[in-house]
Amino acid sequence: MIAKRDEEGESLQFPKGFLWGAATSSHQVEGDNFHNDWWQAEQEGKVPFKSGKACNHYELFEEDFALAEKMNHNAHRFSIEWSRIEPEEGTWNMREVHHYRRVLQRLKDKGFKTFVTLHHFTNPLWFVSRGGWENKQAIFYFSRFARFIYEQLGELIDFCITINEPLPYIAMGYREGLWPPFRRSDYISAFKVFNNMVLAHNQASKSIKLFNPKAKIGIAANLIDFQPRHRWNPIDRLISFLTDYFWNRLFLDRITKNTDFIGVNYYFHHHVHTAPFIFGKSHSGHEFSDMGWGIHPEGLYFVLKKACHYGKPLFVTENGIADAKDEKRVNFILGHLRYVYQAIQEGVDVRGYFYWSLMDNFEWADGFWPRFGLLEVDYKTMKRIFRPSSKVFSEICKRNGIPPTLMKI
Ligand code: IFM
């Protein structure tokens, strides 16, 4: 790693124009998303917790963006809730379009680059009743929505992420059966959903480009650093290669022609091995988050190095830790950023880093207990409180790098 030395001491300076920010998603922060499948599952008791008002970000977005500005962010990633915009098939709710116009305008007024996700795990109820992502028509429905968003709001969108984390969506909904539509080991449907999501991304990208050829379209892929448990064991190596291929590469291989940038969401490093179970894996790391996820910053370097082979600009669109006591977050952020820096030094075109998440929020089937936020949320009063680690991240954003004072941590 090459660090720069000046009169202040040693620092890691990121490239000029590097984007710094945080990410959220509609259902996790907005509250009252009455028309989607997660909301319905919550009411029917199919998931253990209800999102309710979540962080009431729907009403408090201006205050939240003011806090992001105070933390020196210059970019923000959020999702537009499809079920708000199109609560019935083909019916556009212009009041909601106006709401997201205000959201985007507020970010633009602050000089932020905007990253808009069009699908972040939730689906409109009408879409689900027509077979959801298993139905080929999903490609048409989703790309029609994508095009509509561009027609209405395109001039305020700098970067568009079509689908957030297709693989976790499929794994949790069709293999684990813990998320809507709650199918366990339904590999035939999983395959259909995978295929339709690939085609929906490609079609949405083409439809948007017909309207605005300069639009920047990408994906947010959850990339896992798979390593063979025993480097010398050819079977462990083969299994590691295959898991990497199916989880990290297959989707990206099929969308690369219709993609301008790749968003990397990085959380996991797994040692893959044969014994005692075929495809057994372990969360590995020296330390663990509150959710028991191993902390392994070097894995971010490896996934960035691999993703760079697609020849597209990369953004770290999510990286974060559940850490209620805020004891590990500073080291977590610094550790991962050092590896982002190293990748950049070696020629990888990484252009931004979004911490997950701006504030504590609804962590899907785990409810509200995991605390990922730079801002702590008091769910009774909806008050936001700066976590000490947010000050460290603010300093990094302000200096566009890791300053000498933080190099010793
Ligand atoms: O909260 C999620 C987010 O919705 C998608 N990426 C991983 C985050 C933490 O689990």
Coordinates of C-alpha atoms and ligand atoms in Angstrom, one line a residue:
M1 CA 0.0 0.0 0.0
I2 CA 1.5 3.4 -1.0
A3 CA 0.7 6.1 1.6
K4 CA 1.4 9.8 1.0
R5 CA 3.6 11.8 3.3
D6 CA 3.4 15.5 3.7
E7 CA 4.1 18.0 6.5
E8 CA 1.2 16.6 8.6
G9 CA 2.4 13.0 8.4
E10 CA 1.3 10.0 6.5
S11 CA -2.1 9.8 4.9
L12 CA -4.1 7.8 2.4
Q13 CA -5.4 10.3 -0.2
F14 CA -8.2 9.0 -2.4
P15 CA -8.6 10.2 -6.1
K16 CA -10.1 13.6 -6.7
G17 CA -13.8 13.4 -7.1
F18 CA -14.2 10.2 -5.1
L19 CA -17.7 9.9 -3.8
W20 CA -18.5 9.4 -0.1
G21 CA -21.8 8.7 1.4
A22 CA -24.2 6.3 2.9
A23 CA -27.0 4.0 1.6
T24 CA -30.6 3.2 2.7
S25 CA -33.6 1.5 1.1
S26 CA -37.2 2.5 1.1
H27 CA -38.8 -0.3 3.1
Q28 CA -36.1 -0.2 5.7
V29 CA -36.4 3.5 6.6
E30 CA -39.5 5.1 5.1
G31 CA -42.3 3.6 7.1
D32 CA -45.9 2.7 6.1
N33 CA -45.2 1.0 2.8
F34 CA -48.7 -0.5 2.7
H35 CA -48.6 -1.8 -0.9
N36 CA -45.7 -4.2 -1.0
D37 CA -45.2 -7.9 -0.2
W38 CA -43.0 -7.3 2.9
W39 CA -45.7 -5.2 4.5
Q40 CA -48.3 -7.9 3.8
A41 CA -46.0 -10.7 5.2
E42 CA -45.5 -8.6 8.3
Q43 CA -49.3 -8.2 8.9
E44 CA -49.8 -11.9 8.3
G45 CA -47.1 -12.8 10.9
K46 CA -45.0 -14.6 8.3
V47 CA -41.9 -12.6 9.4
P48 CA -41.2 -12.0 13.1
F49 CA -41.2 -8.2 13.1
K50 CA -43.3 -5.3 11.7
S51 CA -41.6 -2.4 10.0
G52 CA -44.4 0.0 11.0
K53 CA -43.1 3.6 10.8
A54 CA -39.5 2.3 10.4
C55 CA -37.4 5.5 10.8
N56 CA -40.2 7.7 9.4
H57 CA -37.6 8.8 6.8
Y58 CA -40.6 9.4 4.4
E59 CA -41.4 12.5 6.5
L60 CA -38.0 13.2 7.9
F61 CA -35.8 13.0 4.8
E62 CA -34.9 16.7 4.8
E63 CA -33.6 16.5 8.4
D64 CA -31.7 13.3 7.5
F65 CA -30.1 14.8 4.5
A66 CA -29.0 17.8 6.5
L67 CA -27.3 15.4 8.9
A68 CA -25.6 13.6 5.9
E69 CA -24.4 17.0 4.8
K70 CA -23.0 17.8 8.2
M71 CA -21.1 14.5 8.0
N72 CA -19.5 15.8 4.8
H73 CA -21.1 13.2 2.5
N74 CA -21.1 14.2 -1.2
A75 CA -23.3 11.4 -2.5
H76 CA -26.3 9.4 -1.3
R77 CA -27.8 6.1 -2.3
F78 CA -31.5 5.3 -1.6
S79 CA -34.3 3.4 -3.3
I80 CA -37.6 4.4 -4.9
E81 CA -40.4 2.3 -3.6
W82 CA -42.0 0.7 -6.7
S83 CA -45.3 0.0 -4.8
R84 CA -45.7 3.6 -4.0
I85 CA -45.3 4.8 -7.5
E86 CA -47.4 2.0 -9.1
P87 CA -49.8 0.8 -6.4
E88 CA -52.0 -0.8 -9.0
E89 CA -50.9 -2.2 -12.3
G90 CA -50.3 0.6 -14.8
T91 CA -51.6 3.3 -12.4
W92 CA -49.0 5.9 -11.5
N93 CA -49.4 7.7 -8.3
M94 CA -48.2 11.2 -9.2
R95 CA -48.3 12.4 -5.6
E96 CA -45.5 9.8 -4.8
V97 CA -43.6 10.9 -7.9
H98 CA -43.7 14.4 -6.5
H99 CA -42.5 13.1 -3.2
Y100 CA -39.4 11.5 -4.8
R101 CA -38.8 14.6 -6.8
R102 CA -38.6 16.5 -3.6
V103 CA -36.2 13.9 -2.2
L104 CA -33.9 14.0 -5.2
Q105 CA -34.1 17.8 -5.5
R106 CA -33.1 18.2 -1.8
L107 CA -30.0 16.0 -2.5
K108 CA -29.2 18.0 -5.7
D109 CA -29.5 21.3 -3.8
K110 CA -26.8 20.1 -1.5
G111 CA -24.6 19.2 -4.4
F112 CA -24.9 15.4 -3.7
K113 CA -24.5 12.8 -6.5
T114 CA -27.7 10.7 -6.5
F115 CA -27.7 6.9 -6.6
V116 CA -31.2 5.6 -7.1
T117 CA -32.1 1.9 -6.6
L118 CA -35.2 0.7 -8.4
H119 CA -35.7 -2.7 -6.7
H120 CA -34.5 -3.3 -3.2
F121 CA -36.2 -6.6 -2.2
T122 CA -39.8 -5.4 -2.1
N123 CA -42.5 -5.9 -4.7
P124 CA -45.9 -4.3 -5.3
L125 CA -48.8 -6.6 -4.3
W126 CA -50.3 -6.5 -7.8
F127 CA -46.9 -7.7 -9.3
V128 CA -46.8 -10.6 -6.8
S129 CA -50.4 -11.6 -7.6
R130 CA -49.3 -12.0 -11.3
G131 CA -46.5 -14.4 -10.3
G132 CA -43.9 -11.9 -9.3
W133 CA -40.4 -12.5 -10.7
E134 CA -41.2 -16.1 -11.7
N135 CA -43.4 -14.7 -14.4
K136 CA -41.7 -13.7 -17.7
Q137 CA -44.0 -10.6 -17.8
A138 CA -41.9 -9.3 -14.8
I139 CA -39.3 -8.2 -17.4
F140 CA -41.9 -5.9 -19.1
Y141 CA -43.4 -4.7 -15.8
F142 CA -40.1 -3.8 -14.3
S143 CA -38.6 -2.1 -17.4
R144 CA -41.9 -0.1 -17.8
F145 CA -41.4 1.1 -14.2
A146 CA -37.7 1.9 -14.8
R147 CA -38.5 3.9 -18.0
F148 CA -41.3 5.8 -16.2
I149 CA -39.0 6.8 -13.4
Y150 CA -36.5 8.2 -16.0
E151 CA -39.2 10.1 -17.8
Q152 CA -40.4 11.7 -14.6
L153 CA -37.2 12.1 -12.6
G154 CA -34.3 11.2 -14.8
E155 CA -32.7 14.6 -14.8
L156 CA -32.2 14.3 -11.1
I157 CA -30.6 10.8 -11.1
D158 CA -26.9 10.6 -11.6
F159 CA -26.6 6.8 -11.2
C160 CA -29.3 4.2 -11.4
I161 CA -29.1 0.8 -9.8
T162 CA -31.7 -1.5 -11.3
I163 CA -31.7 -4.3 -8.8
N164 CA -30.1 -4.6 -5.4
E165 CA -28.5 -7.9 -4.6
P166 CA -30.3 -10.4 -6.8
L167 CA -28.6 -13.4 -5.3
P168 CA -29.5 -12.8 -1.6
Y169 CA -33.0 -12.0 -2.8
I170 CA -33.3 -15.4 -4.5
A171 CA -31.4 -17.3 -1.7
M172 CA -33.6 -15.8 1.1
G173 CA -36.9 -16.1 -0.8
Y174 CA -36.5 -19.4 -2.7
R175 CA -33.9 -21.4 -0.8
E176 CA -34.0 -20.4 2.9
G177 CA -37.7 -19.5 2.7
L178 CA -37.3 -16.8 5.2
W179 CA -38.3 -13.8 3.0
P180 CA -41.3 -13.4 0.7
P181 CA -42.4 -15.5 -1.1
F182 CA -41.2 -18.0 1.5
R183 CA -40.2 -20.9 -0.6
R184 CA -37.8 -23.5 0.7
S185 CA -35.4 -25.2 -1.6
D186 CA -37.5 -24.2 -4.6
Y187 CA -34.7 -24.3 -7.1
I188 CA -36.8 -24.4 -10.3
S189 CA -38.5 -21.1 -9.3
A190 CA -35.1 -19.7 -8.1
F191 CA -33.7 -20.4 -11.6
K192 CA -36.7 -18.6 -13.3
V193 CA -36.3 -15.6 -11.0
F194 CA -32.6 -15.4 -11.7
N195 CA -33.1 -15.5 -15.4
N196 CA -36.0 -13.0 -15.3
M197 CA -33.9 -10.6 -13.2
V198 CA -31.0 -10.8 -15.7
L199 CA -33.4 -10.0 -18.6
A200 CA -35.2 -7.3 -16.6
H201 CA -32.0 -5.5 -15.9
N202 CA -31.0 -5.7 -19.5
Q203 CA -34.4 -4.6 -20.8
A204 CA -34.7 -1.8 -18.2
S205 CA -31.2 -0.5 -19.2
K206 CA -32.2 -0.5 -22.9
S207 CA -35.5 1.2 -22.3
I208 CA -33.9 3.9 -20.1
K209 CA -31.1 4.4 -22.7
L210 CA -33.6 4.9 -25.5
F211 CA -35.0 7.8 -23.5
N212 CA -31.6 9.1 -22.3
P213 CA -28.5 7.5 -23.9
K214 CA -26.3 9.2 -21.3
A215 CA -28.0 7.5 -18.3
K216 CA -25.6 5.6 -16.1
I217 CA -27.1 2.2 -15.3
G218 CA -25.6 -0.4 -12.9
I219 CA -26.4 -3.1 -10.4
A220 CA -25.6 -3.6 -6.7
A221 CA -24.1 -7.1 -6.4
N222 CA -23.5 -8.7 -3.1
L223 CA -20.0 -10.1 -3.7
I224 CA -18.6 -12.7 -1.3
D225 CA -14.9 -13.4 -0.9
F226 CA -14.8 -17.2 -1.2
Q227 CA -11.5 -18.9 -0.3
P228 CA -10.7 -22.6 -0.1
R229 CA -10.4 -23.6 3.5
H230 CA -7.3 -25.7 2.7
R231 CA -5.3 -24.0 -0.1
W232 CA -3.6 -27.3 -1.0
N233 CA -6.8 -29.3 -1.3
P234 CA -7.9 -29.4 -5.0
I235 CA -11.5 -30.2 -4.0
D236 CA -11.7 -27.2 -1.7
R237 CA -10.3 -25.1 -4.5
L238 CA -12.7 -26.5 -7.1
I239 CA -15.7 -25.9 -4.8
S240 CA -14.4 -22.4 -4.0
F241 CA -14.1 -21.7 -7.7
L242 CA -17.6 -22.9 -8.4
T243 CA -19.3 -21.0 -5.6
D244 CA -17.5 -17.9 -6.7
Y245 CA -18.7 -18.5 -10.3
F246 CA -22.3 -19.1 -9.4
W247 CA -22.6 -16.4 -6.6
N248 CA -20.3 -13.7 -7.9
R249 CA -20.0 -14.0 -11.6
L250 CA -22.9 -15.6 -13.4
F251 CA -25.3 -12.7 -13.0
L252 CA -22.6 -10.1 -13.8
D253 CA -21.5 -12.1 -16.9
R254 CA -25.0 -11.9 -18.3
I255 CA -25.6 -8.2 -17.8
T256 CA -22.2 -6.7 -18.5
K257 CA -23.2 -5.4 -22.0
N258 CA -26.1 -3.4 -20.5
T259 CA -24.2 -2.1 -17.5
D260 CA -22.2 1.1 -17.1
F261 CA -20.9 0.5 -13.6
I262 CA -20.9 -2.2 -10.9
G263 CA -21.9 -1.6 -7.4
V264 CA -20.2 -3.9 -4.9
N265 CA -22.0 -4.7 -1.6
Y266 CA -19.4 -6.4 0.6
Y267 CA -20.2 -8.1 3.9
F268 CA -18.9 -11.7 3.8
H269 CA -15.8 -13.8 3.5
H270 CA -16.3 -17.6 3.5
H271 CA -14.0 -20.5 3.7
V272 CA -15.4 -23.1 1.4
H273 CA -14.7 -26.8 2.0
T274 CA -16.0 -30.3 1.5
A275 CA -15.8 -31.7 4.9
P276 CA -17.9 -32.2 7.0
F277 CA -20.6 -31.1 4.6
I278 CA -20.5 -30.6 0.9
F279 CA -20.5 -26.8 0.2
G280 CA -20.1 -26.2 4.0
K281 CA -19.0 -22.7 4.7
S282 CA -18.1 -20.7 7.7
H283 CA -18.2 -17.0 8.6
S284 CA -14.6 -16.4 9.2
G285 CA -12.8 -13.5 10.7
H286 CA -11.0 -12.5 13.9
E287 CA -13.9 -10.4 15.1
F288 CA -17.6 -10.6 14.7
S289 CA -20.4 -8.1 14.3
D290 CA -23.5 -8.1 16.6
M291 CA -25.1 -10.4 14.0
G292 CA -22.2 -12.9 14.2
W293 CA -20.8 -11.9 10.8
G294 CA -17.1 -12.2 10.6
I295 CA -15.1 -9.0 10.0
H296 CA -12.6 -9.5 7.1
P297 CA -11.7 -6.3 5.4
E298 CA -9.1 -7.9 3.1
G299 CA -12.0 -9.7 1.3
L300 CA -13.2 -6.4 0.0
Y301 CA -9.8 -6.1 -1.8
F302 CA -10.2 -9.5 -3.4
V303 CA -13.7 -8.9 -4.6
L304 CA -12.8 -5.5 -6.1
K305 CA -9.8 -7.1 -7.8
K306 CA -12.1 -9.7 -9.4
A307 CA -14.9 -7.3 -10.3
C308 CA -12.4 -5.0 -12.0
H309 CA -12.1 -7.6 -14.8
Y310 CA -15.4 -6.4 -16.2
G311 CA -13.7 -3.2 -17.2
K312 CA -16.4 -1.0 -15.6
P313 CA -16.1 1.7 -12.9
L314 CA -16.8 0.2 -9.5
F315 CA -18.5 1.8 -6.5
V316 CA -18.7 0.2 -3.0
T317 CA -22.4 0.6 -2.8
E318 CA -22.7 -1.0 0.6
N319 CA -20.3 -1.9 3.4
G320 CA -21.3 -1.8 7.1
I321 CA -21.5 -3.4 10.5
A322 CA -24.2 -4.0 13.1
D323 CA -22.5 -2.7 16.2
A324 CA -24.9 -1.3 18.8
K325 CA -22.1 -0.2 21.2
D326 CA -20.2 1.4 18.4
E327 CA -17.0 -0.3 19.5
K328 CA -15.9 -1.8 16.3
R329 CA -17.2 0.6 13.6
V330 CA -14.2 2.8 13.4
N331 CA -11.8 0.0 12.8
F332 CA -14.3 -1.7 10.5
I333 CA -14.5 1.4 8.3
L334 CA -10.8 2.2 8.4
G335 CA -9.9 -1.5 7.7
H336 CA -12.1 -1.7 4.7
L337 CA -11.0 1.7 3.3
R338 CA -7.4 0.7 3.5
Y339 CA -8.1 -2.2 1.2
V340 CA -10.2 0.0 -1.1
Y341 CA -7.2 2.3 -1.3
Q342 CA -4.8 -0.6 -2.0
A343 CA -7.0 -1.8 -4.8
I344 CA -7.1 1.8 -6.3
Q345 CA -3.3 2.0 -6.0
E346 CA -3.1 -1.2 -8.0
G347 CA -5.2 0.3 -10.8
V348 CA -8.7 -0.8 -9.8
D349 CA -11.2 1.9 -10.9
V350 CA -13.1 2.4 -7.6
R351 CA -15.0 5.7 -7.6
G352 CA -17.0 5.8 -4.4
Y353 CA -17.8 4.3 -1.0
F354 CA -21.2 4.1 0.6
Y355 CA -21.4 3.1 4.2
W356 CA -24.5 0.9 5.1
S357 CA -26.3 2.6 6.5
L358 CA -27.0 6.3 7.1
M359 CA -29.1 5.4 10.1
D360 CA -30.3 2.3 12.1
N361 CA -33.2 0.7 10.3
F362 CA -35.4 -2.3 9.7
E363 CA -33.1 -5.2 9.1
W364 CA -35.7 -7.4 7.3
A365 CA -36.5 -10.7 9.2
D366 CA -34.2 -9.6 12.0
G367 CA -36.3 -6.5 12.8
F368 CA -34.8 -3.4 14.4
W369 CA -32.3 -4.9 16.8
P370 CA -29.2 -4.8 14.5
R371 CA -27.8 -1.3 14.6
F372 CA -26.0 -0.5 11.4
G373 CA -26.3 3.3 11.4
L374 CA -23.8 6.1 11.4
L375 CA -26.8 7.7 13.1
E376 CA -28.4 6.0 16.1
V377 CA -32.2 6.1 15.9
D378 CA -34.3 6.3 19.0
Y379 CA -37.4 4.6 17.6
K380 CA -39.7 6.0 20.3
T381 CA -38.9 9.7 19.6
M382 CA -37.5 9.2 16.1
K383 CA -34.5 11.3 17.2
R384 CA -31.2 10.8 15.4
I385 CA -28.0 10.8 17.3
F386 CA -24.5 11.0 15.8
R387 CA -22.5 7.9 16.8
P388 CA -18.9 8.6 17.7
S389 CA -17.8 6.6 14.7
S390 CA -19.8 8.9 12.4
K391 CA -17.3 11.7 13.3
V392 CA -14.4 9.6 12.1
F393 CA -16.2 8.8 8.8
S394 CA -17.0 12.6 8.5
E395 CA -13.4 13.4 8.8
I396 CA -12.5 10.9 6.1
C397 CA -15.1 12.3 3.8
K398 CA -14.0 15.9 4.4
R399 CA -10.3 15.0 3.8
N400 CA -11.1 12.7 0.9
G401 CA -9.0 10.1 2.6
I402 CA -7.6 8.8 5.8
P403 CA -5.7 11.7 7.5
P404 CA -2.5 11.2 9.5
T405 CA -4.4 11.3 12.8
L406 CA -6.4 8.3 11.9
M407 CA -3.5 6.4 10.4
K408 CA -2.3 5.2 13.8
I409 CA -5.7 3.6 14.8
Ligands
IFM1 O1 -29.9 -4.3 5.2 C1 -29.3 -5.0 4.2 C2 -29.6 -4.3 2.9 O2 -31.0 -4.2 2.6 C3 -29.0 -5.1 1.7 N1 -27.6 -5.4 2.0 C4 -27.2 -5.9 3.2 C5 -27.8 -5.1 4.3 C6 -27.4 -5.6 5.7 O3 -27.8 -6.9 5.9

